[in-house]
Short mmCIF file of C-alpha atoms in Angstrom, two decimals:
data_model
loop_
_atom_site.label_atom_id
_atom_site.label_comp_id
_atom_site.label_asym_id
_atom_site.label_seq_id
_atom_site.Cartn_x
_atom_site.Cartn_y
_atom_site.Cartn_z
CA MET A 226 60.06 22.41 -44.29
CA LYS A 227 56.67 24.36 -46.13
CA ARG A 228 53.84 20.71 -46.48
CA MET A 229 50.71 21.63 -47.71
CA PHE A 230 47.52 18.89 -46.67
CA THR A 231 45.16 18.67 -49.05
CA ASP A 232 42.08 16.89 -49.81
CA CYS A 233 41.10 16.08 -45.67
CA ARG A 234 38.10 14.93 -43.96
CA LEU A 235 39.14 16.72 -40.78
CA VAL A 236 38.14 16.22 -37.24
CA ALA A 237 39.78 18.88 -35.29
CA MET A 238 38.44 18.72 -32.21
CA HIS A 239 39.45 22.87 -31.73
CA THR A 240 37.02 24.72 -29.17
CA GLY A 241 33.41 24.61 -29.21
CA ILE A 242 32.46 21.52 -30.86
CA GLU A 243 32.76 19.91 -27.32
CA LEU A 244 29.67 22.21 -26.97
CA THR A 245 27.33 20.59 -29.81
CA GLY A 246 25.74 18.15 -30.15
CA GLY A 247 28.30 15.64 -31.70
CA TYR A 248 31.90 16.19 -34.04
CA GLN A 249 32.17 17.57 -36.51
CA VAL A 250 34.60 16.12 -40.23
CA ILE A 251 35.13 19.24 -42.33
CA GLU A 252 35.05 18.78 -46.01
CA ASN A 253 37.61 19.41 -48.58
CA ALA A 254 39.88 20.55 -45.81
CA MET A 255 43.14 21.93 -46.32
CA ILE A 256 46.95 22.24 -43.15
CA ALA A 257 49.52 24.00 -43.78
CA VAL A 258 52.30 23.21 -41.67
CA GLU A 259 56.05 25.27 -41.54
CA ASN A 260 59.09 23.97 -39.63
CA GLY A 261 56.46 21.15 -37.89
CA THR A 262 53.72 24.19 -36.53
CA ILE A 263 50.89 23.83 -38.54
CA THR A 264 50.02 27.59 -39.43
CA GLY A 265 46.90 26.97 -41.48
CA VAL A 266 44.00 25.21 -41.71
CA GLY A 267 40.19 25.80 -43.90
CA TYR A 268 40.39 26.30 -47.59
CA ASP A 269 42.09 27.51 -50.36
CA LEU A 270 44.75 28.21 -48.77
CA PRO A 271 48.03 29.96 -50.21
CA MET A 272 49.95 26.71 -51.00
CA ASP A 273 52.94 29.55 -52.98
CA GLY A 274 56.24 27.40 -51.73
CA PHE A 275 54.93 24.66 -50.07
CA GLU A 276 55.46 21.06 -51.23
CA CYS A 277 51.40 20.07 -51.73
CA LEU A 278 50.26 16.26 -50.22
CA SER A 279 47.17 14.89 -51.06
CA LEU A 280 45.06 13.07 -47.81
CA GLU A 281 43.81 11.90 -50.34
CA HIS A 282 39.73 12.84 -48.67
CA ARG A 283 40.87 10.65 -46.31
CA LEU A 284 39.88 10.94 -42.13
CA VAL A 285 41.87 12.94 -40.98
CA THR A 286 42.83 13.11 -36.14
CA PRO A 287 45.30 14.32 -34.39
CA GLY A 288 47.24 12.62 -33.30
CA PHE A 289 46.57 10.23 -30.45
CA ILE A 290 47.74 10.32 -27.39
CA ASP A 291 48.44 7.59 -23.97
CA SER A 292 47.56 9.89 -20.78
CA HIS A 293 48.83 7.10 -18.99
CA THR A 294 50.62 3.58 -19.48
CA HIS A 295 53.74 1.70 -16.58
CA LEU A 296 55.00 0.88 -20.16
CA VAL A 297 58.67 0.44 -19.05
CA PHE A 298 58.10 -2.86 -16.81
CA ALA A 299 60.24 -6.53 -16.37
CA GLY A 300 58.50 -9.56 -15.45
CA ASN A 301 54.50 -10.95 -16.10
CA ARG A 302 52.25 -11.72 -14.19
CA ALA A 303 49.78 -13.99 -16.36
CA THR A 304 49.93 -16.33 -12.91
CA GLU A 305 48.79 -13.83 -11.11
CA PHE A 306 45.84 -13.67 -13.54
CA GLU A 307 45.40 -17.21 -13.23
CA GLN A 308 44.65 -16.26 -9.65
CA ARG A 309 42.14 -14.01 -9.56
CA LEU A 310 39.91 -15.79 -11.86
CA ASN A 311 40.44 -18.34 -9.54
CA GLY A 312 38.58 -16.14 -6.63
CA ALA A 313 41.45 -14.27 -4.97
CA SER A 314 41.42 -10.36 -5.29
CA TYR A 315 43.72 -7.73 -6.57
CA GLN A 316 45.67 -7.24 -2.10
CA GLU A 317 45.08 -11.01 -1.09
CA ILE A 318 47.91 -10.78 -4.45
CA ALA A 319 49.48 -7.52 -3.15
CA LYS A 320 49.86 -9.14 -0.11
CA ALA A 321 51.23 -12.34 -0.25
CA GLY A 322 53.97 -10.46 -2.09
CA GLY A 323 52.11 -10.50 -5.96
CA GLY A 324 50.84 -6.99 -7.88
CA ILE A 325 53.31 -5.02 -7.87
CA LEU A 326 56.17 -5.86 -5.11
CA SER A 327 56.65 -8.76 -7.70
CA THR A 328 56.94 -6.42 -11.47
CA VAL A 329 59.33 -4.40 -9.16
CA LYS A 330 61.64 -7.93 -8.14
CA ALA A 331 62.38 -8.85 -12.45
CA THR A 332 62.30 -4.47 -13.55
CA ARG A 333 64.93 -3.94 -10.59
CA GLU A 334 67.34 -7.28 -11.59
CA ALA A 335 66.33 -6.01 -15.55
CA SER A 336 69.05 -3.47 -17.31
CA ILE A 337 68.03 -0.53 -19.01
CA GLU A 338 68.95 -2.53 -22.54
CA HIS A 339 66.47 -4.87 -21.75
CA LEU A 340 63.57 -2.49 -20.67
CA VAL A 341 64.12 -0.77 -23.32
CA GLU A 342 64.31 -4.14 -26.05
CA LEU A 343 61.33 -5.21 -23.74
CA ALA A 344 58.91 -1.72 -24.14
CA ILE A 345 59.28 -1.24 -28.07
CA PRO A 346 56.92 -3.75 -28.94
CA ARG A 347 54.80 -1.72 -26.63
CA ALA A 348 55.00 0.56 -28.14
CA GLN A 349 55.21 -0.46 -31.74
CA SER A 350 51.44 -1.89 -31.28
CA LEU A 351 49.92 1.97 -29.88
CA ILE A 352 51.60 3.45 -32.61
CA ARG A 353 49.60 1.14 -34.66
CA ASP A 354 46.31 2.85 -33.09
CA GLY A 355 47.80 6.56 -34.44
CA VAL A 356 49.22 7.45 -31.41
CA THR A 357 51.51 10.11 -31.66
CA THR A 358 52.93 10.76 -27.50
CA ILE A 359 52.38 8.49 -24.75
CA GLU A 360 53.41 9.05 -21.32
CA ILE A 361 55.14 6.70 -19.56
CA LYS A 362 55.23 5.92 -15.79
CA SER A 363 57.93 4.93 -14.01
CA GLY A 364 57.65 3.33 -10.48
CA TYR A 365 58.33 -0.60 -10.26
CA GLY A 366 62.13 0.23 -9.44
CA LEU A 367 60.60 2.08 -5.70
CA THR A 368 64.96 3.01 -5.31
CA VAL A 369 66.11 5.83 -6.31
CA GLU A 370 68.45 3.61 -8.93
CA ASP A 371 66.04 1.75 -10.14
CA GLU A 372 63.16 4.93 -10.54
CA LEU A 373 65.62 6.91 -12.14
CA LYS A 374 66.54 3.35 -14.85
CA MET A 375 62.84 3.03 -15.54
CA LEU A 376 62.21 6.90 -16.74
CA ARG A 377 65.92 6.91 -19.13
CA ALA A 378 64.47 3.94 -20.58
CA ALA A 379 60.82 5.45 -21.54
CA LYS A 380 63.19 8.41 -23.25
CA MET A 381 65.40 6.05 -24.66
CA ILE A 382 62.40 5.00 -26.49
CA ALA A 383 62.58 7.94 -28.91
CA LYS A 384 65.25 6.51 -30.09
CA ASN A 385 63.83 3.77 -31.40
CA VAL A 386 60.88 4.60 -32.43
CA SER A 387 58.60 7.34 -33.82
CA VAL A 388 56.61 8.90 -31.01
CA ASN A 389 56.54 11.63 -28.79
CA ILE A 390 57.36 10.25 -24.77
CA THR A 391 56.21 12.35 -21.23
CA THR A 392 57.93 10.36 -18.39
CA THR A 393 55.95 10.63 -14.88
CA LEU A 394 58.10 9.86 -12.05
CA LEU A 395 55.39 7.35 -9.98
CA GLY A 396 57.78 6.53 -6.99
CA ALA A 397 54.79 6.28 -4.01
CA HIS A 398 54.24 3.51 -6.33
CA ALA A 399 54.16 1.15 -3.21
CA LEU A 400 55.83 0.64 -0.27
CA PRO A 401 59.17 -0.47 -1.34
CA PRO A 402 60.02 -3.88 1.00
CA GLU A 403 62.67 -2.99 1.76
CA TYR A 404 60.37 0.00 3.72
CA ASN A 405 57.67 -2.27 5.26
CA HIS A 406 55.84 -0.54 8.42
CA ASN A 407 57.46 2.59 7.84
CA ALA A 408 56.35 4.32 4.93
CA ASP A 409 57.08 7.56 6.01
CA ALA A 410 60.90 6.78 6.06
CA TYR A 411 60.14 5.66 1.89
CA ILE A 412 58.41 9.48 1.67
CA ASP A 413 60.97 10.68 3.12
CA ILE A 414 63.35 9.77 0.04
CA VAL A 415 60.62 10.18 -2.43
CA CYS A 416 60.86 13.72 -1.42
CA ASN A 417 63.92 14.12 -0.79
CA GLU A 418 65.88 11.71 -3.26
CA MET A 419 64.55 11.26 -6.41
CA ILE A 420 62.37 14.05 -6.66
CA PRO A 421 64.80 16.55 -6.74
CA THR A 422 67.62 14.40 -8.76
CA ALA A 423 64.76 13.26 -11.40
CA ALA A 424 64.48 17.29 -12.07
CA GLU A 425 68.06 17.88 -11.74
CA GLU A 426 68.28 15.36 -15.13
CA ASN A 427 65.27 16.69 -16.37
CA LEU A 428 64.24 12.73 -15.90
CA ALA A 429 60.51 13.47 -15.95
CA ASP A 430 58.19 15.66 -16.94
CA ALA A 431 55.79 15.26 -13.45
CA VAL A 432 54.83 13.17 -10.38
CA ASP A 433 52.85 10.60 -9.12
CA VAL A 434 50.99 9.28 -6.71
CA PHE A 435 49.03 5.60 -6.09
CA CYS A 436 46.71 6.84 -2.43
CA GLU A 437 44.83 3.71 -1.86
CA THR A 438 44.64 2.67 1.71
CA MET A 439 47.15 -0.73 -0.08
CA ALA A 440 49.26 2.64 -1.46
CA PHE A 441 49.57 6.05 0.17
CA THR A 442 47.17 8.48 2.23
CA PRO A 443 46.00 12.08 1.66
CA ALA A 444 49.50 13.04 4.18
CA GLN A 445 51.66 11.04 2.48
CA MET A 446 50.32 12.04 -1.69
CA SER A 447 50.66 15.64 -0.17
CA ARG A 448 54.15 15.02 1.05
CA VAL A 449 55.28 13.88 -2.14
CA PHE A 450 53.22 17.18 -4.50
CA ASP A 451 54.42 19.52 -2.39
CA ALA A 452 57.84 18.33 -3.07
CA ALA A 453 57.34 18.07 -7.09
CA LEU A 454 55.42 21.55 -6.90
CA LYS A 455 58.99 22.90 -5.17
CA HIS A 456 60.92 21.22 -8.63
CA GLY A 457 58.87 22.72 -11.01
CA LEU A 458 56.68 19.13 -11.78
CA HIS A 459 53.91 18.57 -12.63
CA ILE A 460 51.17 16.41 -9.98
CA LYS A 461 48.81 13.79 -10.94
CA GLY A 462 47.41 10.92 -8.92
CA HIS A 463 45.96 7.20 -8.76
CA THR A 464 43.59 7.86 -6.86
CA GLU A 465 39.67 6.70 -5.34
CA GLN A 466 40.41 3.34 -7.10
CA LEU A 467 39.55 1.45 -4.50
CA SER A 468 38.15 3.17 -2.57
CA ASN A 469 37.51 6.86 -1.07
CA LEU A 470 39.98 8.46 0.46
CA GLY A 471 39.18 12.02 -0.98
CA GLY A 472 43.08 11.93 -2.93
CA SER A 473 41.97 13.59 -5.90
CA ALA A 474 40.05 16.12 -4.15
CA LEU A 475 43.43 17.27 -3.08
CA ALA A 476 45.66 16.21 -6.21
CA ALA A 477 42.67 18.86 -7.91
CA ARG A 478 43.13 21.44 -4.93
CA MET A 479 47.20 21.27 -5.47
CA GLY A 480 47.28 21.84 -8.73
CA ALA A 481 47.01 18.09 -9.75
CA LEU A 482 47.63 17.63 -14.29
CA SER A 483 44.62 14.66 -13.96
CA VAL A 484 43.44 11.74 -11.01
CA ASP A 485 42.91 8.60 -13.00
CA HIS A 486 40.57 6.06 -12.21
CA ILE A 487 38.36 6.84 -9.56
CA GLU A 488 35.95 5.28 -9.64
CA TYR A 489 34.71 6.17 -6.38
CA LEU A 490 34.92 9.69 -7.15
CA ASP A 491 31.92 11.37 -5.72
CA GLU A 492 30.02 14.69 -6.15
CA SER A 493 32.17 16.67 -4.01
CA GLY A 494 34.73 15.52 -4.83
CA VAL A 495 34.19 16.33 -8.93
CA LYS A 496 32.46 19.80 -8.18
CA VAL A 497 36.37 20.80 -7.21
CA LEU A 498 37.74 19.07 -9.77
CA ALA A 499 36.01 21.48 -11.58
CA GLU A 500 36.58 23.84 -9.85
CA HIS A 501 40.12 24.09 -9.67
CA GLY A 502 39.95 21.93 -14.42
CA THR A 503 42.17 18.74 -13.50
CA VAL A 504 41.29 16.79 -15.61
CA ALA A 505 39.24 13.20 -14.67
CA THR A 506 41.25 9.82 -17.07
CA LEU A 507 39.08 6.72 -17.49
CA LEU A 508 40.74 3.03 -17.41
CA PRO A 509 38.74 1.09 -19.00
CA GLY A 510 40.87 -1.61 -19.09
CA ALA A 511 42.13 -1.89 -15.51
CA PHE A 512 38.35 -1.58 -14.78
CA TYR A 513 37.68 -5.32 -17.02
CA PHE A 514 40.36 -6.79 -16.23
CA LEU A 515 39.81 -6.78 -12.50
CA ARG A 516 35.83 -7.17 -13.33
CA GLU A 517 35.30 -4.71 -11.24
CA THR A 518 31.14 -3.35 -10.31
CA GLN A 519 31.99 0.15 -9.50
CA LYS A 520 31.91 2.64 -12.54
CA PRO A 521 33.17 6.38 -13.14
CA PRO A 522 30.56 8.39 -12.32
CA ILE A 523 30.70 8.96 -15.33
CA ASP A 524 27.09 11.72 -15.76
CA LEU A 525 28.73 13.67 -12.74
CA LEU A 526 31.63 14.62 -14.67
CA ARG A 527 29.38 15.07 -17.27
CA LYS A 528 26.62 17.36 -14.81
CA HIS A 529 30.10 19.75 -13.35
CA GLN A 530 31.48 19.75 -17.71
CA VAL A 531 35.32 17.76 -16.09
CA PRO A 532 37.10 16.94 -19.32
CA MET A 533 37.64 13.26 -19.50
CA THR A 534 40.61 11.67 -21.08
CA VAL A 535 40.46 7.48 -21.87
CA ALA A 536 43.75 5.66 -21.54
CA THR A 537 45.22 2.71 -21.28
CA ASP A 538 46.62 1.93 -18.19
CA PHE A 539 49.30 -0.36 -19.71
CA ASN A 540 51.08 -2.26 -17.60
CA PRO A 541 52.04 -6.71 -16.23
CA GLY A 542 49.14 -6.29 -13.79
CA THR A 543 45.19 -4.75 -13.90
CA SER A 544 45.52 -3.38 -17.43
CA PRO A 545 47.83 -5.76 -20.58
CA PHE A 546 46.68 -3.81 -23.21
CA ALA A 547 48.72 -1.95 -25.43
CA ARG A 548 45.14 -0.92 -27.59
CA LEU A 549 43.86 2.99 -27.21
CA THR A 550 41.38 2.14 -29.32
CA LEU A 551 40.52 -0.84 -27.65
CA MET A 552 39.55 1.25 -24.23
CA MET A 553 38.10 3.71 -26.52
CA ASN A 554 35.88 0.94 -27.01
CA MET A 555 35.49 0.19 -23.69
CA ALA A 556 35.27 3.38 -23.66
CA SER A 557 31.89 3.36 -24.18
CA THR A 558 30.25 0.11 -24.40
CA LEU A 559 31.11 -0.01 -20.56
CA PHE A 560 30.97 2.92 -19.30
CA GLY A 561 28.70 4.74 -21.63
CA LEU A 562 30.90 7.21 -23.56
CA THR A 563 29.81 8.79 -26.91
CA THR A 564 32.19 8.89 -29.48
CA LYS A 565 33.01 12.65 -29.57
CA GLU A 566 34.11 11.37 -25.63
CA THR A 567 36.12 8.91 -26.75
CA LEU A 568 37.84 11.42 -29.59
CA TYR A 569 38.24 14.15 -27.33
CA GLY A 570 39.41 12.29 -24.54
CA VAL A 571 42.67 10.45 -26.56
CA THR A 572 43.31 14.45 -28.03
CA ARG A 573 42.80 17.21 -26.87
CA HIS A 574 41.75 16.14 -23.74
CA ALA A 575 44.77 14.03 -23.04
CA ALA A 576 46.98 17.34 -24.27
CA GLN A 577 45.55 18.81 -21.20
CA ALA A 578 46.19 15.38 -19.34
CA THR A 579 49.64 15.92 -19.60
CA GLY A 580 50.60 19.16 -20.51
CA LEU A 581 51.44 19.27 -22.87
CA LEU A 582 49.41 22.62 -24.75
CA ALA A 583 50.06 23.00 -27.82
CA LYS A 584 49.81 18.88 -29.02
CA GLY A 585 45.30 17.19 -29.43
CA GLN A 586 44.45 19.51 -32.25
CA ILE A 587 44.84 20.31 -35.70
CA ALA A 588 44.43 24.20 -34.88
CA GLU A 589 46.68 26.83 -36.33
CA GLY A 590 49.93 27.29 -33.47
CA PHE A 591 49.84 23.41 -32.94
CA ASP A 592 51.92 20.66 -32.93
CA ALA A 593 51.04 19.24 -37.23
CA ASP A 594 50.58 15.73 -35.08
CA PHE A 595 47.95 13.97 -36.72
CA ALA A 596 46.93 10.58 -37.67
CA VAL A 597 45.20 9.40 -41.14
CA TRP A 598 42.59 6.31 -41.51
CA ASN A 599 40.95 4.63 -43.96
CA VAL A 600 37.46 4.53 -42.69
CA GLU A 601 33.87 6.87 -43.09
CA THR A 602 33.07 8.17 -40.06
CA PRO A 603 35.08 8.61 -36.60
CA ALA A 604 32.54 6.04 -34.71
CA GLU A 605 34.80 3.23 -37.08
CA ILE A 606 37.40 4.09 -35.69
CA SER A 607 36.85 2.38 -32.02
CA TYR A 608 34.72 -0.35 -32.96
CA GLN A 609 36.28 -2.48 -34.57
CA ILE A 610 39.14 -4.11 -33.04
CA GLY A 611 41.75 -6.19 -34.39
CA LEU A 612 41.65 -5.02 -37.60
CA SER A 613 44.07 -1.39 -37.72
CA PRO A 614 41.72 1.01 -40.66
CA LEU A 615 45.06 3.63 -39.28
CA HIS A 616 46.67 5.16 -42.94
CA ALA A 617 49.61 7.09 -41.70
CA ARG A 618 51.15 9.50 -38.89
CA TYR A 619 52.48 12.50 -38.73
CA LEU A 620 54.55 13.62 -36.22
CA LYS A 621 56.02 17.81 -36.66
CA GLY A 622 54.13 17.25 -40.47
CA ILE A 623 56.23 13.71 -41.65
CA ILE A 624 54.60 10.39 -41.87
CA ALA A 625 55.81 8.24 -39.23
CA ASN A 626 54.72 5.62 -40.53
CA ASP A 627 57.00 2.58 -37.21
#
């Protein structure tokens, strides 16, 4: 397949733009695609042998990447939302048997077919925001069988919806009730059974750990990461969301693609991220929904030039928002990110955070995944919420308007 896209108002997010004062819109650009890969970007490209398609001077961006979701689960936690409104804390709800464990119970009881059925509308909501790639974590099974069931369900979504899926094993999300007061024994299962099986069956691209006082220690996280790396999987961390345990720095030193949440990350930790090229993933939906007051260290991340990603963290308990453009808006209004920073946060930097280095830019050699918008400026994409300005999505140069 050879296709030439013409009349593009292109926001390429290619190397160098982030060093200028803002993003760059390239007028009247052309994009050449051969067999799903971009083979040329510019003006007056040779068109012999190409099928030509005019995008009619619409704005074109790389396809958006939601680099942190918990899209596969069963159950509903609206009651906990009400409890928090009445004054209960996230930690109090978890100690009383709510929180993650209530979703674990419902997810264990659900069939893989039902999990897929529930997840498809969530994925469809994201793609209406120009999303072409979704990272999906497990973490609501907390047994070998149920964690693998979640990963299989995640992979099945791509058979029903036109979207790229990357999967992350989050077996160390919470301590299951069967291992109450015996976290190290559960970590043994994660390291010795979950990770090897997920790797052998090609069910996971990465492994994640929730490192927090209410979850797992840095030492336990290190054990899980050692096992993941041994089996050739990427590593990522839920770190510094509620306190500063040093998990972000540890993850970065071990080669983590990203560390996520990071509200309590200090400057010494930021420096380690910068030294090791680890992405800082911002999750404003959880910050907003939990009514937190400790913001991520945005100025420090800028100072040390740490790439920032913006993601939905879509999940039933702390960020029930399947709208990436809303997260871009929140990242700007709550955290002070610029339009340029949010665009990089859902394209180029999000590709880095997921290890998908052939995505996130419109440049020669990259996958031809892009979104076409009925807007005049990039700021409009995250300015109005609810009226989606998306005109079309392309995956590997083929239209995909699910």
